């Protein structure tokens, strides 16, 4: 038997998922009987398979093919794989269990994976051979709120970034839309262009959100109940209403932390923190 590599106890304490050097399967140990009850074949050189906080999935980094293996923890099966970077080393997930973060030691980046759609939503360059990663817990935050993620370096952005009220905006300019009923809004890695829309108080505007990117983006305006995914190279239409006064925030729910944020500004409202 090869050496033990990574070991993780399920949140309910009933299973241990572990890996062995030279064995291309995740080993499943029943903690009551102390027996190996399953082996889940996952491809060459799995390193580590931590559980999501709800225990539903285990996220195996598979170093050979450069994949994240999504394991159904209850069934002890491989539910799917997502191609990530080279020689992934470690994975962790957000406290809501929706997003996985994988450090790719061989390609010097972190892959951000949306677990529902099983797609990579961002690849963040982080310098030399990243290994461990952690999600920073938010003290007192609601369970559903995604925690901010700290990585070693910010993504390189060609745009200038602007911070208002603690939110960072990859600034691709302001557009006066007071005389428009329709506007094309570009969604790309990782910004909206234009970033700031100036409209009349209460004005209705149809946004045609268009993406040239190969990553999944999203437009969310919580105050208007809008949460719409923008598929890679896709286009979606969203109707928004400007606030009576002040500013309203919009953002990509996958990439807000990377500056993919914008504002609807009523009238002559000066740039400020959005509510
Ligand atoms: Cu995005």
PDB file of C-alpha atoms in Angstrom, residues 96-259:
ATOM      1  CA  UNK A  96     -22.597  28.329   1.004  1.00  0.00           C
ATOM      2  CA  UNK A  97     -21.131  25.340  -0.867  1.00  0.00           C
ATOM      3  CA  UNK A  98     -21.796  26.907  -4.283  1.00  0.00           C
ATOM      4  CA  UNK A  99     -18.252  27.727  -5.335  1.00  0.00           C
ATOM      5  CA  UNK A 100     -14.997  25.776  -5.267  1.00  0.00           C
ATOM      6  CA  UNK A 101     -11.508  27.246  -5.369  1.00  0.00           C
ATOM      7  CA  UNK A 102      -8.651  25.114  -6.663  1.00  0.00           C
ATOM      8  CA  UNK A 103      -4.968  26.021  -6.442  1.00  0.00           C
ATOM      9  CA  UNK A 104      -3.065  24.919  -9.548  1.00  0.00           C
ATOM     10  CA  UNK A 105       0.537  24.437  -8.544  1.00  0.00           C
ATOM     11  CA  UNK A 106       1.693  23.793 -12.124  1.00  0.00           C
ATOM     12  CA  UNK A 107       0.039  26.781 -13.789  1.00  0.00           C
ATOM     13  CA  UNK A 108       0.371  29.387 -11.027  1.00  0.00           C
ATOM     14  CA  UNK A 109      -3.302  30.180 -10.755  1.00  0.00           C
ATOM     15  CA  UNK A 110      -6.517  29.531  -8.902  1.00  0.00           C
ATOM     16  CA  UNK A 111      -9.578  28.138 -10.687  1.00  0.00           C
ATOM     17  CA  UNK A 112     -12.956  29.343  -9.441  1.00  0.00           C
ATOM     18  CA  UNK A 113     -15.595  26.678 -10.132  1.00  0.00           C
ATOM     19  CA  UNK A 114     -19.352  27.146  -9.995  1.00  0.00           C
ATOM     20  CA  UNK A 115     -20.488  23.781  -8.615  1.00  0.00           C
ATOM     21  CA  UNK A 116     -24.082  23.960  -9.914  1.00  0.00           C
ATOM     22  CA  UNK A 117     -23.124  24.482 -13.560  1.00  0.00           C
ATOM     23  CA  UNK A 118     -19.753  22.702 -13.155  1.00  0.00           C
ATOM     24  CA  UNK A 119     -17.921  25.405 -15.054  1.00  0.00           C
ATOM     25  CA  UNK A 120     -14.807  27.439 -14.362  1.00  0.00           C
ATOM     26  CA  UNK A 121     -16.058  30.985 -13.847  1.00  0.00           C
ATOM     27  CA  UNK A 122     -12.654  32.599 -13.304  1.00  0.00           C
ATOM     28  CA  UNK A 123      -8.961  31.826 -13.449  1.00  0.00           C
ATOM     29  CA  UNK A 124      -6.940  34.047 -11.186  1.00  0.00           C
ATOM     30  CA  UNK A 125      -3.159  34.335 -11.677  1.00  0.00           C
ATOM     31  CA  UNK A 126      -1.425  34.194  -8.300  1.00  0.00           C
ATOM     32  CA  UNK A 127       2.324  33.923  -8.747  1.00  0.00           C
ATOM     33  CA  UNK A 128       4.527  30.930  -8.129  1.00  0.00           C
ATOM     34  CA  UNK A 129       3.168  27.478  -7.412  1.00  0.00           C
ATOM     35  CA  UNK A 130       0.174  28.163  -5.163  1.00  0.00           C
ATOM     36  CA  UNK A 131      -0.560  25.352  -2.747  1.00  0.00           C
ATOM     37  CA  UNK A 132      -2.960  26.000   0.124  1.00  0.00           C
ATOM     38  CA  UNK A 133      -6.018  28.238  -0.071  1.00  0.00           C
ATOM     39  CA  UNK A 134      -8.658  29.218   2.478  1.00  0.00           C
ATOM     40  CA  UNK A 135     -11.978  31.008   2.376  1.00  0.00           C
ATOM     41  CA  UNK A 136     -12.081  33.805   4.889  1.00  0.00           C
ATOM     42  CA  UNK A 137     -15.122  33.384   7.142  1.00  0.00           C
ATOM     43  CA  UNK A 138     -17.311  36.463   7.627  1.00  0.00           C
ATOM     44  CA  UNK A 139     -18.044  36.917  11.354  1.00  0.00           C
ATOM     45  CA  UNK A 140     -21.777  37.050  12.014  1.00  0.00           C
ATOM     46  CA  UNK A 141     -22.677  36.793   8.318  1.00  0.00           C
ATOM     47  CA  UNK A 142     -25.760  34.928   7.170  1.00  0.00           C
ATOM     48  CA  UNK A 143     -25.012  31.370   6.105  1.00  0.00           C
ATOM     49  CA  UNK A 144     -26.140  32.103   2.552  1.00  0.00           C
ATOM     50  CA  UNK A 145     -23.714  34.984   2.078  1.00  0.00           C
ATOM     51  CA  UNK A 146     -20.627  33.983   0.131  1.00  0.00           C
ATOM     52  CA  UNK A 147     -17.437  34.747   1.997  1.00  0.00           C
ATOM     53  CA  UNK A 148     -14.741  36.838   0.375  1.00  0.00           C
ATOM     54  CA  UNK A 149     -11.841  34.870  -0.951  1.00  0.00           C
ATOM     55  CA  UNK A 150      -8.277  35.864  -0.371  1.00  0.00           C
ATOM     56  CA  UNK A 151      -5.741  34.896  -2.975  1.00  0.00           C
ATOM     57  CA  UNK A 152      -2.094  35.813  -3.168  1.00  0.00           C
ATOM     58  CA  UNK A 153      -2.448  38.332  -5.977  1.00  0.00           C
ATOM     59  CA  UNK A 154      -5.117  40.368  -7.696  1.00  0.00           C
ATOM     60  CA  UNK A 155      -5.919  39.612 -11.330  1.00  0.00           C
ATOM     61  CA  UNK A 156      -4.180  41.832 -13.797  1.00  0.00           C
ATOM     62  CA  UNK A 157      -6.643  44.344 -15.157  1.00  0.00           C
ATOM     63  CA  UNK A 158      -6.105  46.821 -17.933  1.00  0.00           C
ATOM     64  CA  UNK A 159      -8.792  49.111 -16.602  1.00  0.00           C
ATOM     65  CA  UNK A 160      -8.298  51.401 -13.674  1.00  0.00           C
ATOM     66  CA  UNK A 161     -10.090  50.299 -10.601  1.00  0.00           C
ATOM     67  CA  UNK A 162     -12.114  52.501  -8.360  1.00  0.00           C
ATOM     68  CA  UNK A 163     -13.226  51.774  -4.809  1.00  0.00           C
ATOM     69  CA  UNK A 164     -16.487  53.298  -3.580  1.00  0.00           C
ATOM     70  CA  UNK A 165     -18.051  52.388  -0.257  1.00  0.00           C
ATOM     71  CA  UNK A 166     -15.743  49.371   0.050  1.00  0.00           C
ATOM     72  CA  UNK A 167     -16.697  47.979  -3.378  1.00  0.00           C
ATOM     73  CA  UNK A 168     -14.136  47.829  -6.169  1.00  0.00           C
ATOM     74  CA  UNK A 169     -15.198  48.756  -9.695  1.00  0.00           C
ATOM     75  CA  UNK A 170     -13.170  47.849 -12.782  1.00  0.00           C
ATOM     76  CA  UNK A 171     -13.949  51.235 -14.282  1.00  0.00           C
ATOM     77  CA  UNK A 172     -14.853  51.202 -17.982  1.00  0.00           C
ATOM     78  CA  UNK A 173     -16.494  54.570 -17.954  1.00  0.00           C
ATOM     79  CA  UNK A 174     -19.793  56.327 -17.402  1.00  0.00           C
ATOM     80  CA  UNK A 175     -22.576  56.521 -19.967  1.00  0.00           C
ATOM     81  CA  UNK A 176     -25.420  59.005 -20.012  1.00  0.00           C
ATOM     82  CA  UNK A 177     -28.516  56.963 -20.894  1.00  0.00           C
ATOM     83  CA  UNK A 178     -31.175  59.592 -20.061  1.00  0.00           C
ATOM     84  CA  UNK A 179     -32.452  59.639 -23.646  1.00  0.00           C
ATOM     85  CA  UNK A 180     -32.151  55.906 -24.297  1.00  0.00           C
ATOM     86  CA  UNK A 181     -34.621  53.079 -23.850  1.00  0.00           C
ATOM     87  CA  UNK A 182     -32.110  50.362 -24.674  1.00  0.00           C
ATOM     88  CA  UNK A 183     -28.396  49.949 -24.013  1.00  0.00           C
ATOM     89  CA  UNK A 184     -25.821  47.320 -24.897  1.00  0.00           C
ATOM     90  CA  UNK A 185     -23.851  46.482 -21.795  1.00  0.00           C
ATOM     91  CA  UNK A 186     -20.689  44.481 -22.369  1.00  0.00           C
ATOM     92  CA  UNK A 187     -19.801  41.800 -19.817  1.00  0.00           C
ATOM     93  CA  UNK A 188     -16.229  40.567 -20.009  1.00  0.00           C
ATOM     94  CA  UNK A 189     -13.357  39.257 -17.834  1.00  0.00           C
ATOM     95  CA  UNK A 190     -13.920  40.969 -15.355  1.00  0.00           C
ATOM     96  CA  UNK A 191     -15.889  44.149 -15.875  1.00  0.00           C
ATOM     97  CA  UNK A 192     -19.029  45.742 -17.216  1.00  0.00           C
ATOM     98  CA  UNK A 193     -18.686  48.375 -19.923  1.00  0.00           C
ATOM     99  CA  UNK A 194     -19.939  50.988 -19.401  1.00  0.00           C
ATOM    100  CA  UNK A 195     -19.578  50.594 -15.647  1.00  0.00           C
ATOM    101  CA  UNK A 196     -21.676  53.541 -14.473  1.00  0.00           C
ATOM    102  CA  UNK A 197     -25.020  54.390 -16.096  1.00  0.00           C
ATOM    103  CA  UNK A 198     -26.529  57.793 -15.510  1.00  0.00           C
ATOM    104  CA  UNK A 199     -30.308  57.859 -15.990  1.00  0.00           C
ATOM    105  CA  UNK A 200     -33.390  59.837 -15.022  1.00  0.00           C
ATOM    106  CA  UNK A 201     -34.924  59.109 -11.585  1.00  0.00           C
ATOM    107  CA  UNK A 202     -37.319  56.189 -12.073  1.00  0.00           C
ATOM    108  CA  UNK A 203     -36.284  55.699 -15.721  1.00  0.00           C
ATOM    109  CA  UNK A 204     -36.826  52.274 -17.268  1.00  0.00           C
ATOM    110  CA  UNK A 205     -34.029  50.892 -19.404  1.00  0.00           C
ATOM    111  CA  UNK A 206     -33.587  47.636 -21.275  1.00  0.00           C
ATOM    112  CA  UNK A 207     -30.078  46.276 -20.972  1.00  0.00           C
ATOM    113  CA  UNK A 208     -28.793  43.932 -23.661  1.00  0.00           C
ATOM    114  CA  UNK A 209     -25.991  42.249 -21.768  1.00  0.00           C
ATOM    115  CA  UNK A 210     -23.534  40.758 -24.193  1.00  0.00           C
ATOM    116  CA  UNK A 211     -20.499  38.599 -23.410  1.00  0.00           C
ATOM    117  CA  UNK A 212     -17.521  37.901 -25.635  1.00  0.00           C
ATOM    118  CA  UNK A 213     -15.858  35.989 -22.823  1.00  0.00           C
ATOM    119  CA  UNK A 214     -15.534  32.235 -22.494  1.00  0.00           C
ATOM    120  CA  UNK A 215     -16.394  32.407 -18.801  1.00  0.00           C
ATOM    121  CA  UNK A 216     -19.867  32.378 -17.307  1.00  0.00           C
ATOM    122  CA  UNK A 217     -20.898  35.832 -16.120  1.00  0.00           C
ATOM    123  CA  UNK A 218     -23.997  37.160 -14.416  1.00  0.00           C
ATOM    124  CA  UNK A 219     -25.934  40.355 -13.853  1.00  0.00           C
ATOM    125  CA  UNK A 220     -27.478  40.790 -10.442  1.00  0.00           C
ATOM    126  CA  UNK A 221     -29.432  43.770  -9.120  1.00  0.00           C
ATOM    127  CA  UNK A 222     -30.704  42.550  -5.746  1.00  0.00           C
ATOM    128  CA  UNK A 223     -32.844  45.661  -5.209  1.00  0.00           C
ATOM    129  CA  UNK A 224     -34.791  44.813  -8.402  1.00  0.00           C
ATOM    130  CA  UNK A 225     -34.865  41.047  -7.848  1.00  0.00           C
ATOM    131  CA  UNK A 226     -32.587  40.465 -10.846  1.00  0.00           C
ATOM    132  CA  UNK A 227     -30.140  37.532 -10.901  1.00  0.00           C
ATOM    133  CA  UNK A 228     -29.466  36.519 -14.499  1.00  0.00           C
ATOM    134  CA  UNK A 229     -26.583  34.419 -15.824  1.00  0.00           C
ATOM    135  CA  UNK A 230     -24.843  35.573 -18.993  1.00  0.00           C
ATOM    136  CA  UNK A 231     -23.590  32.477 -20.830  1.00  0.00           C
ATOM    137  CA  UNK A 232     -20.166  32.450 -22.535  1.00  0.00           C
ATOM    138  CA  UNK A 233     -20.401  34.348 -25.871  1.00  0.00           C
ATOM    139  CA  UNK A 234     -24.069  34.860 -25.041  1.00  0.00           C
ATOM    140  CA  UNK A 235     -26.577  37.651 -24.756  1.00  0.00           C
ATOM    141  CA  UNK A 236     -29.392  38.262 -22.282  1.00  0.00           C
ATOM    142  CA  UNK A 237     -31.956  41.021 -21.938  1.00  0.00           C
ATOM    143  CA  UNK A 238     -32.738  42.597 -18.579  1.00  0.00           C
ATOM    144  CA  UNK A 239     -35.114  45.471 -17.753  1.00  0.00           C
ATOM    145  CA  UNK A 240     -33.942  47.798 -15.011  1.00  0.00           C
ATOM    146  CA  UNK A 241     -35.460  50.810 -13.291  1.00  0.00           C
ATOM    147  CA  UNK A 242     -33.293  53.649 -12.031  1.00  0.00           C
ATOM    148  CA  UNK A 243     -33.786  54.616  -8.392  1.00  0.00           C
ATOM    149  CA  UNK A 244     -35.751  57.743  -7.486  1.00  0.00           C
ATOM    150  CA  UNK A 245     -32.525  59.145  -6.123  1.00  0.00           C
ATOM    151  CA  UNK A 246     -29.002  58.034  -5.391  1.00  0.00           C
ATOM    152  CA  UNK A 247     -27.425  54.894  -6.816  1.00  0.00           C
ATOM    153  CA  UNK A 248     -28.326  51.238  -7.243  1.00  0.00           C
ATOM    154  CA  UNK A 249     -25.660  48.542  -7.383  1.00  0.00           C
ATOM    155  CA  UNK A 250     -25.367  45.858 -10.024  1.00  0.00           C
ATOM    156  CA  UNK A 251     -22.712  43.163 -10.204  1.00  0.00           C
ATOM    157  CA  UNK A 252     -21.698  39.780 -11.519  1.00  0.00           C
ATOM    158  CA  UNK A 253     -22.339  37.363  -8.664  1.00  0.00           C
ATOM    159  CA  UNK A 254     -19.337  35.255  -9.696  1.00  0.00           C
ATOM    160  CA  UNK A 255     -16.816  38.063 -10.105  1.00  0.00           C
ATOM    161  CA  UNK A 256     -17.865  40.932  -7.849  1.00  0.00           C
ATOM    162  CA  UNK A 257     -14.716  40.296  -5.818  1.00  0.00           C
ATOM    163  CA  UNK A 258     -12.709  40.877  -9.010  1.00  0.00           C
ATOM    164  CA  UNK A 259     -14.239  44.315  -9.604  1.00  0.00           C
TER     165      UNK A 259
END
